[in-house]
Amino acid sequence: MGPFTLAVDTKSSSLVSSDVSNRKIKNLQLQTKKCFASVSMEEEKPFDFLRILFEGIIAGGTAGVVVETALYPIDTIKTRLQAARGGGKIVLKGLYSGLAGNLAGVLPASALFVGVYEPTKQKLLKLFPENLSAVAHLTAGAIGGIAASLIRVPTEVVKQRMQTGQFTSASNAVHVIASKEGFKGLYAGYGSFLLRDLPFDAIQFCIYEQIRIGYKAAARRDLNDPENAIIGAFAGALTGAITTPLDVIKTRLMVQGSANQYKGIFDCVQTIIREEGPSALLKGIQPRVLWIGIGGSIFFGVLESTKRLLAERRSKPTQQSKHD
């Protein structure tokens, strides 16, 4: 009986000791989790917001300039097709007309858009449940578009007037438009611009983000640059096709100048359909889809690549400080 009793004591003591060790491990894990949560909460305060804003501005500005420079000739052809009334022919000369002046507006506009979009998206994703992430992306895209429109509209007005041969330089265009039409001339077609760009920005970024989320979940890894570019191309081309009628209306209102051929958005739609037929609302759809499809590929590819490089650069000092 003695050995049996001893065996039971040994077993119970080992169970007790394992119980204690298990409790210690669980307590340690709970403490670790609590510490991690408190650290992340501290990092998400102002510093985190400013970092997301800063990196968004850098990445957005870089992506915007690369896209605009590469695809400006296609955009010029699209604008001339949409501006031509009836069966008017388009001129294929001076396809880079107005590029320098346009880049001066594209850089801050793209930087402002992504700079507003990224922190807004992060904030909304924390407020909304996971199944409503699309709403967060749609809303963030629209808010980013409103902020960027303050720079985009004057840039677009000057660019399209130059693309249609009305002016030879951006500075001359701004001077003449402001003197003849007043400051509001630089915001000609602002309503139609928002009518086109707010749905465009919201839909494009929502499609892009949602496909990325699904793809990452299926692949169980981060996406590489070519994959981001392909998703960006699809999102851009699809959104570009859907919003072509809005783009035609916006172009007509912006390039009409002081002639005031159209009294507003609804008058513009009615006049186009009455004089040229409903198909005129799809003018320039081929170059638009091509331009925005390729543009989406380049933009999102460069955007994600730049964001990754900035994140890697940020993590290097942290790793070095840990080693020190």
CSV table of C-alpha atoms in Angstrom, one decimal:
chain,number,residue,atom,x,y,z
A,1,MET,CA,0.0,0.0,0.0
A,2,GLY,CA,2.9,2.3,0.8
A,3,PRO,CA,4.2,2.5,-2.8
A,4,PHE,CA,0.7,3.0,-4.1
A,5,THR,CA,0.0,5.9,-1.8
A,6,LEU,CA,3.4,7.4,-2.7
A,7,ALA,CA,2.5,7.1,-6.4
A,8,VAL,CA,-0.8,8.9,-5.9
A,9,ASP,CA,0.9,11.7,-4.0
A,10,THR,CA,3.5,12.1,-6.8
A,11,LYS,CA,0.8,12.2,-9.5
A,12,SER,CA,-1.3,14.7,-7.6
A,13,SER,CA,1.7,16.9,-6.8
A,14,SER,CA,2.7,16.8,-10.5
A,15,LEU,CA,-0.9,17.8,-11.4
A,16,VAL,CA,-0.8,20.6,-8.9
A,17,SER,CA,2.5,21.9,-10.2
A,18,SER,CA,1.4,21.7,-13.8
A,19,ASP,CA,-1.8,23.6,-12.8
A,20,VAL,CA,0.2,26.3,-11.2
A,21,SER,CA,2.5,26.6,-14.2
A,22,ASN,CA,-0.5,26.7,-16.6
A,23,ARG,CA,-2.0,29.5,-14.5
A,24,LYS,CA,1.3,31.4,-14.6
A,25,ILE,CA,1.5,31.1,-18.4
A,26,LYS,CA,-2.2,32.2,-18.8
A,27,ASN,CA,-1.6,35.2,-16.5
A,28,LEU,CA,1.6,36.1,-18.5
A,29,GLN,CA,-0.4,35.9,-21.7
A,30,LEU,CA,-3.1,38.1,-20.4
A,31,GLN,CA,-0.6,40.6,-19.1
A,32,THR,CA,1.1,40.6,-22.5
A,33,LYS,CA,-2.2,41.1,-24.3
A,34,LYS,CA,-3.1,44.0,-22.0
A,35,CYS,CA,0.3,45.6,-22.5
A,36,PHE,CA,0.0,45.2,-26.3
A,37,ALA,CA,-3.5,46.8,-26.3
A,38,SER,CA,-2.4,49.8,-24.3
A,39,VAL,CA,0.7,50.3,-26.5
A,40,SER,CA,-1.4,50.2,-29.7
A,41,MET,CA,-3.9,52.6,-28.2
A,42,GLU,CA,-1.2,55.1,-27.5
A,43,GLU,CA,0.3,54.8,-31.0
A,44,GLU,CA,-3.1,55.4,-32.6
A,45,LYS,CA,-3.3,58.9,-31.1
A,46,PRO,CA,-2.1,62.1,-33.0
A,47,PHE,CA,1.2,60.6,-34.1
A,48,ASP,CA,-0.4,57.7,-35.9
A,49,PHE,CA,-2.8,60.0,-37.7
A,50,LEU,CA,-0.1,62.4,-38.8
A,51,ARG,CA,2.0,59.5,-40.1
A,52,ILE,CA,-0.9,58.1,-42.1
A,53,LEU,CA,-1.6,61.6,-43.4
A,54,PHE,CA,2.1,62.3,-44.3
A,55,GLU,CA,2.6,58.9,-46.0
A,56,GLY,CA,-0.7,59.3,-47.9
A,57,ILE,CA,0.4,62.7,-49.2
A,58,ILE,CA,3.8,61.4,-50.4
A,59,ALA,CA,2.4,58.2,-52.0
A,60,GLY,CA,-0.6,60.0,-53.6
A,61,GLY,CA,1.5,62.8,-55.0
A,62,THR,CA,4.0,60.4,-56.5
A,63,ALA,CA,1.3,58.1,-58.0
A,64,GLY,CA,-0.6,61.1,-59.5
A,65,VAL,CA,2.4,62.7,-61.2
A,66,VAL,CA,3.5,59.3,-62.7
A,67,VAL,CA,0.1,58.5,-64.1
A,68,GLU,CA,-0.6,62.0,-65.5
A,69,THR,CA,2.7,62.2,-67.3
A,70,ALA,CA,2.4,58.7,-68.8
A,71,LEU,CA,-1.2,59.0,-70.0
A,72,TYR,CA,-1.6,62.6,-70.8
A,73,PRO,CA,-1.9,62.1,-74.6
A,74,ILE,CA,-4.8,59.7,-74.3
A,75,ASP,CA,-6.5,62.1,-72.0
A,76,THR,CA,-6.1,64.9,-74.6
A,77,ILE,CA,-7.6,62.7,-77.3
A,78,LYS,CA,-10.5,61.9,-75.0
A,79,THR,CA,-11.2,65.5,-74.2
A,80,ARG,CA,-11.1,66.6,-77.9
A,81,LEU,CA,-13.5,63.8,-78.8
A,82,GLN,CA,-16.0,64.8,-76.1
A,83,ALA,CA,-15.7,68.6,-76.9
A,84,ALA,CA,-16.3,68.1,-80.6
A,85,ARG,CA,-19.9,68.8,-81.4
A,86,GLY,CA,-21.7,66.8,-84.1
A,87,GLY,CA,-19.3,65.1,-86.5
A,88,GLY,CA,-16.4,67.5,-85.9
A,89,LYS,CA,-12.9,66.1,-86.5
A,90,ILE,CA,-10.2,66.1,-83.8
A,91,VAL,CA,-6.6,67.3,-84.2
A,92,LEU,CA,-3.8,64.9,-83.1
A,93,LYS,CA,-1.2,67.5,-82.7
A,94,GLY,CA,0.0,69.0,-79.4
A,95,LEU,CA,-1.1,66.0,-77.3
A,96,TYR,CA,1.1,67.1,-74.4
A,97,SER,CA,-0.3,70.7,-74.5
A,98,GLY,CA,-0.8,72.0,-71.0
A,99,LEU,CA,1.0,69.1,-69.2
A,100,ALA,CA,3.4,71.3,-67.1
A,101,GLY,CA,0.6,73.4,-65.8
A,102,ASN,CA,-1.5,70.4,-65.2
A,103,LEU,CA,1.2,68.7,-63.1
A,104,ALA,CA,1.3,71.7,-60.9
A,105,GLY,CA,-2.3,71.0,-60.0
A,106,VAL,CA,-2.2,67.2,-60.1
A,107,LEU,CA,0.6,66.9,-57.6
A,108,PRO,CA,-1.1,68.7,-54.7
A,109,ALA,CA,-4.6,67.3,-55.7
A,110,SER,CA,-3.5,63.7,-55.7
A,111,ALA,CA,-1.5,64.2,-52.5
A,112,LEU,CA,-4.5,65.9,-50.8
A,113,PHE,CA,-6.9,63.2,-52.0
A,114,VAL,CA,-4.8,60.2,-50.6
A,115,GLY,CA,-3.7,62.2,-47.6
A,116,VAL,CA,-7.4,62.7,-46.6
A,117,TYR,CA,-8.6,59.2,-47.9
A,118,GLU,CA,-6.1,57.1,-45.9
A,119,PRO,CA,-6.7,58.4,-42.4
A,120,THR,CA,-10.5,58.7,-43.0
A,121,LYS,CA,-10.6,55.1,-44.2
A,122,GLN,CA,-8.6,53.9,-41.2
A,123,LYS,CA,-11.0,55.7,-38.8
A,124,LEU,CA,-14.2,54.6,-40.5
A,125,LEU,CA,-13.0,50.9,-40.7
A,126,LYS,CA,-12.7,51.1,-36.9
A,127,LEU,CA,-16.2,52.6,-36.5
A,128,PHE,CA,-18.0,50.2,-38.9
A,129,PRO,CA,-18.3,46.4,-38.5
A,130,GLU,CA,-16.3,44.2,-40.9
A,131,ASN,CA,-19.3,43.5,-43.1
A,132,LEU,CA,-19.7,47.2,-43.8
A,133,SER,CA,-16.2,47.9,-44.9
A,134,ALA,CA,-17.4,48.8,-48.4
A,135,VAL,CA,-19.4,51.7,-46.9
A,136,ALA,CA,-16.2,52.9,-45.2
A,137,HIS,CA,-14.3,52.8,-48.5
A,138,LEU,CA,-17.1,54.5,-50.4
A,139,THR,CA,-17.4,57.3,-47.8
A,140,ALA,CA,-13.6,57.8,-47.5
A,141,GLY,CA,-13.4,58.0,-51.3
A,142,ALA,CA,-16.1,60.6,-51.5
A,143,ILE,CA,-14.6,62.7,-48.7
A,144,GLY,CA,-11.2,62.6,-50.3
A,145,GLY,CA,-12.8,63.6,-53.6
A,146,ILE,CA,-14.4,66.7,-52.1
A,147,ALA,CA,-11.2,67.8,-50.5
A,148,ALA,CA,-9.2,67.3,-53.7
A,149,SER,CA,-11.9,69.0,-55.9
A,150,LEU,CA,-10.8,72.4,-54.6
A,151,ILE,CA,-7.5,72.0,-56.5
A,152,ARG,CA,-8.7,69.5,-59.2
A,153,VAL,CA,-11.4,71.8,-60.7
A,154,PRO,CA,-9.3,74.8,-61.6
A,155,THR,CA,-6.6,72.5,-62.9
A,156,GLU,CA,-9.1,70.6,-65.0
A,157,VAL,CA,-10.6,73.8,-66.4
A,158,VAL,CA,-7.2,75.1,-67.5
A,159,LYS,CA,-6.0,71.7,-68.8
A,160,GLN,CA,-9.1,71.1,-70.9
A,161,ARG,CA,-9.1,74.7,-72.4
A,162,MET,CA,-5.5,74.1,-73.4
A,163,GLN,CA,-6.2,70.6,-74.8
A,164,THR,CA,-8.9,72.1,-77.0
A,165,GLY,CA,-6.5,74.8,-78.4
A,166,GLN,CA,-8.0,77.8,-76.6
A,167,PHE,CA,-4.8,78.7,-74.9
A,168,THR,CA,-1.1,78.0,-75.3
A,169,SER,CA,0.1,78.3,-71.7
A,170,ALA,CA,-1.3,77.7,-68.3
A,171,SER,CA,-0.4,81.1,-66.9
A,172,ASN,CA,-2.1,82.8,-69.9
A,173,ALA,CA,-5.2,80.6,-69.5
A,174,VAL,CA,-5.6,81.4,-65.8
A,175,HIS,CA,-5.1,85.2,-66.5
A,176,VAL,CA,-7.7,85.3,-69.4
A,177,ILE,CA,-10.2,83.1,-67.7
A,178,ALA,CA,-10.1,85.1,-64.4
A,179,SER,CA,-10.3,88.5,-66.3
A,180,LYS,CA,-13.1,87.5,-68.7
A,181,GLU,CA,-15.2,85.1,-66.5
A,182,GLY,CA,-14.1,86.1,-63.0
A,183,PHE,CA,-12.9,83.7,-60.3
A,184,LYS,CA,-15.9,81.5,-60.8
A,185,GLY,CA,-14.6,80.8,-64.4
A,186,LEU,CA,-11.9,78.7,-62.9
A,187,TYR,CA,-14.6,76.6,-61.2
A,188,ALA,CA,-16.8,76.3,-64.3
A,189,GLY,CA,-18.6,73.0,-64.3
A,190,TYR,CA,-17.9,72.5,-60.5
A,191,GLY,CA,-21.3,70.8,-60.0
A,192,SER,CA,-20.8,68.4,-62.9
A,193,PHE,CA,-17.3,67.7,-61.8
A,194,LEU,CA,-18.5,66.6,-58.3
A,195,LEU,CA,-21.3,64.7,-60.0
A,196,ARG,CA,-18.7,62.8,-61.9
A,197,ASP,CA,-15.8,62.6,-59.6
A,198,LEU,CA,-17.5,61.9,-56.3
A,199,PRO,CA,-19.1,58.7,-57.6
A,200,PHE,CA,-16.0,57.9,-59.5
A,201,ASP,CA,-13.6,58.2,-56.5
A,202,ALA,CA,-16.0,56.4,-54.2
A,203,ILE,CA,-16.7,53.5,-56.6
A,204,GLN,CA,-13.1,53.0,-57.9
A,205,PHE,CA,-11.5,52.9,-54.5
A,206,CYS,CA,-14.4,50.8,-53.1
A,207,ILE,CA,-14.0,48.2,-55.9
A,208,TYR,CA,-10.2,48.2,-55.5
A,209,GLU,CA,-10.2,47.8,-51.7
A,210,GLN,CA,-12.9,45.1,-51.7
A,211,ILE,CA,-11.2,43.0,-54.4
A,212,ARG,CA,-7.9,43.3,-52.5
A,213,ILE,CA,-9.6,42.2,-49.2
A,214,GLY,CA,-11.1,39.2,-50.9
A,215,TYR,CA,-7.9,38.3,-52.8
A,216,LYS,CA,-5.8,38.6,-49.6
A,217,ALA,CA,-8.2,36.4,-47.7
A,218,ALA,CA,-8.1,33.7,-50.5
A,219,ALA,CA,-4.4,33.9,-51.0
A,220,ARG,CA,-3.6,34.2,-47.2
A,221,ARG,CA,-0.7,36.6,-47.9
A,222,ASP,CA,0.0,40.2,-48.8
A,223,LEU,CA,-0.4,41.2,-52.5
A,224,ASN,CA,2.6,42.0,-54.7
A,225,ASP,CA,2.9,45.1,-56.9
A,226,PRO,CA,1.7,43.4,-60.2
A,227,GLU,CA,-1.4,42.0,-58.4
A,228,ASN,CA,-2.2,45.5,-57.0
A,229,ALA,CA,-1.7,46.9,-60.5
A,230,ILE,CA,-4.1,44.4,-62.1
A,231,ILE,CA,-6.8,45.0,-59.5
A,232,GLY,CA,-6.3,48.7,-60.0
A,233,ALA,CA,-6.7,48.4,-63.8
A,234,PHE,CA,-9.9,46.5,-63.4
A,235,ALA,CA,-11.4,48.9,-60.9
A,236,GLY,CA,-10.4,51.9,-63.0
A,237,ALA,CA,-11.7,50.6,-66.3
A,238,LEU,CA,-15.0,49.5,-64.9
A,239,THR,CA,-15.6,52.8,-63.0
A,240,GLY,CA,-14.5,54.8,-66.1
A,241,ALA,CA,-17.0,53.1,-68.3
A,242,ILE,CA,-19.9,53.6,-65.8
A,243,THR,CA,-19.1,57.3,-65.3
A,244,THR,CA,-18.5,58.2,-69.0
A,245,PRO,CA,-21.9,60.1,-69.5
A,246,LEU,CA,-21.0,62.2,-66.4
A,247,ASP,CA,-17.6,62.9,-67.9
A,248,VAL,CA,-19.1,64.1,-71.2
A,249,ILE,CA,-21.4,66.5,-69.3
A,250,LYS,CA,-18.5,67.8,-67.2
A,251,THR,CA,-16.3,68.4,-70.3
A,252,ARG,CA,-19.0,70.3,-72.2
A,253,LEU,CA,-19.6,72.6,-69.3
A,254,MET,CA,-16.0,73.2,-68.6
A,255,VAL,CA,-14.9,74.0,-72.2
A,256,GLN,CA,-17.9,76.2,-73.2
A,257,GLY,CA,-16.2,79.3,-71.7
A,258,SER,CA,-18.1,82.6,-71.8
A,259,ALA,CA,-20.3,81.4,-74.7
A,260,ASN,CA,-22.6,79.8,-72.2
A,261,GLN,CA,-24.0,77.2,-74.6
A,262,TYR,CA,-25.5,75.3,-71.7
A,263,LYS,CA,-27.4,76.8,-68.7
A,264,GLY,CA,-26.6,73.9,-66.4
A,265,ILE,CA,-26.3,70.2,-66.0
A,266,PHE,CA,-29.9,69.3,-67.0
A,267,ASP,CA,-29.9,71.7,-69.9
A,268,CYS,CA,-26.6,70.2,-71.1
A,269,VAL,CA,-28.0,66.7,-71.0
A,270,GLN,CA,-31.2,67.7,-72.8
A,271,THR,CA,-29.3,69.7,-75.5
A,272,ILE,CA,-26.8,66.9,-76.2
A,273,ILE,CA,-29.6,64.3,-76.5
A,274,ARG,CA,-31.7,66.6,-78.7
A,275,GLU,CA,-29.0,67.7,-81.0
A,276,GLU,CA,-26.6,64.7,-81.1
A,277,GLY,CA,-28.6,61.8,-79.8
A,278,PRO,CA,-28.2,59.7,-76.6
A,279,SER,CA,-25.1,58.0,-78.0
A,280,ALA,CA,-23.2,61.3,-77.7
A,281,LEU,CA,-23.2,60.8,-73.9
A,282,LEU,CA,-20.8,57.9,-74.5
A,283,LYS,CA,-18.4,59.9,-76.6
A,284,GLY,CA,-14.8,59.1,-75.8
A,285,ILE,CA,-15.6,55.9,-73.8
A,286,GLN,CA,-12.9,53.9,-75.5
A,287,PRO,CA,-10.0,56.2,-74.8
A,288,ARG,CA,-11.5,56.9,-71.3
A,289,VAL,CA,-11.7,53.2,-70.4
A,290,LEU,CA,-8.2,52.7,-71.8
A,291,TRP,CA,-6.8,55.7,-70.1
A,292,ILE,CA,-8.3,55.1,-66.7
A,293,GLY,CA,-7.7,51.3,-66.9
A,294,ILE,CA,-4.0,51.8,-67.5
A,295,GLY,CA,-4.0,54.8,-65.1
A,296,GLY,CA,-5.5,52.7,-62.4
A,297,SER,CA,-2.9,50.0,-62.9
A,298,ILE,CA,0.0,52.6,-62.7
A,299,PHE,CA,-1.6,54.6,-59.9
A,300,PHE,CA,-2.4,51.8,-57.5
A,301,GLY,CA,0.8,50.0,-58.3
A,302,VAL,CA,2.9,53.1,-57.6
A,303,LEU,CA,0.7,54.0,-54.6
A,304,GLU,CA,1.1,50.6,-52.8
A,305,SER,CA,4.7,50.4,-53.7
A,306,THR,CA,5.4,53.8,-52.3
A,307,LYS,CA,3.4,53.1,-49.1
A,308,ARG,CA,5.4,49.8,-48.7
A,309,LEU,CA,8.8,51.6,-49.1
A,310,LEU,CA,7.8,54.3,-46.6
A,311,ALA,CA,6.7,51.6,-44.1
A,312,GLU,CA,10.0,49.7,-44.6
A,313,ARG,CA,11.9,52.9,-44.1
A,314,ARG,CA,10.0,53.6,-40.9
A,315,SER,CA,10.6,50.1,-39.5
A,316,LYS,CA,14.4,50.3,-40.0
A,317,PRO,CA,15.1,52.8,-37.2
A,318,THR,CA,12.8,50.7,-34.9
A,319,GLN,CA,14.8,47.6,-35.6
A,320,GLN,CA,18.1,49.3,-35.1
A,321,SER,CA,17.0,50.8,-31.8
A,322,LYS,CA,16.0,47.3,-30.6
A,323,HIS,CA,19.4,45.9,-31.5
A,324,ASP,CA,21.1,48.8,-29.7
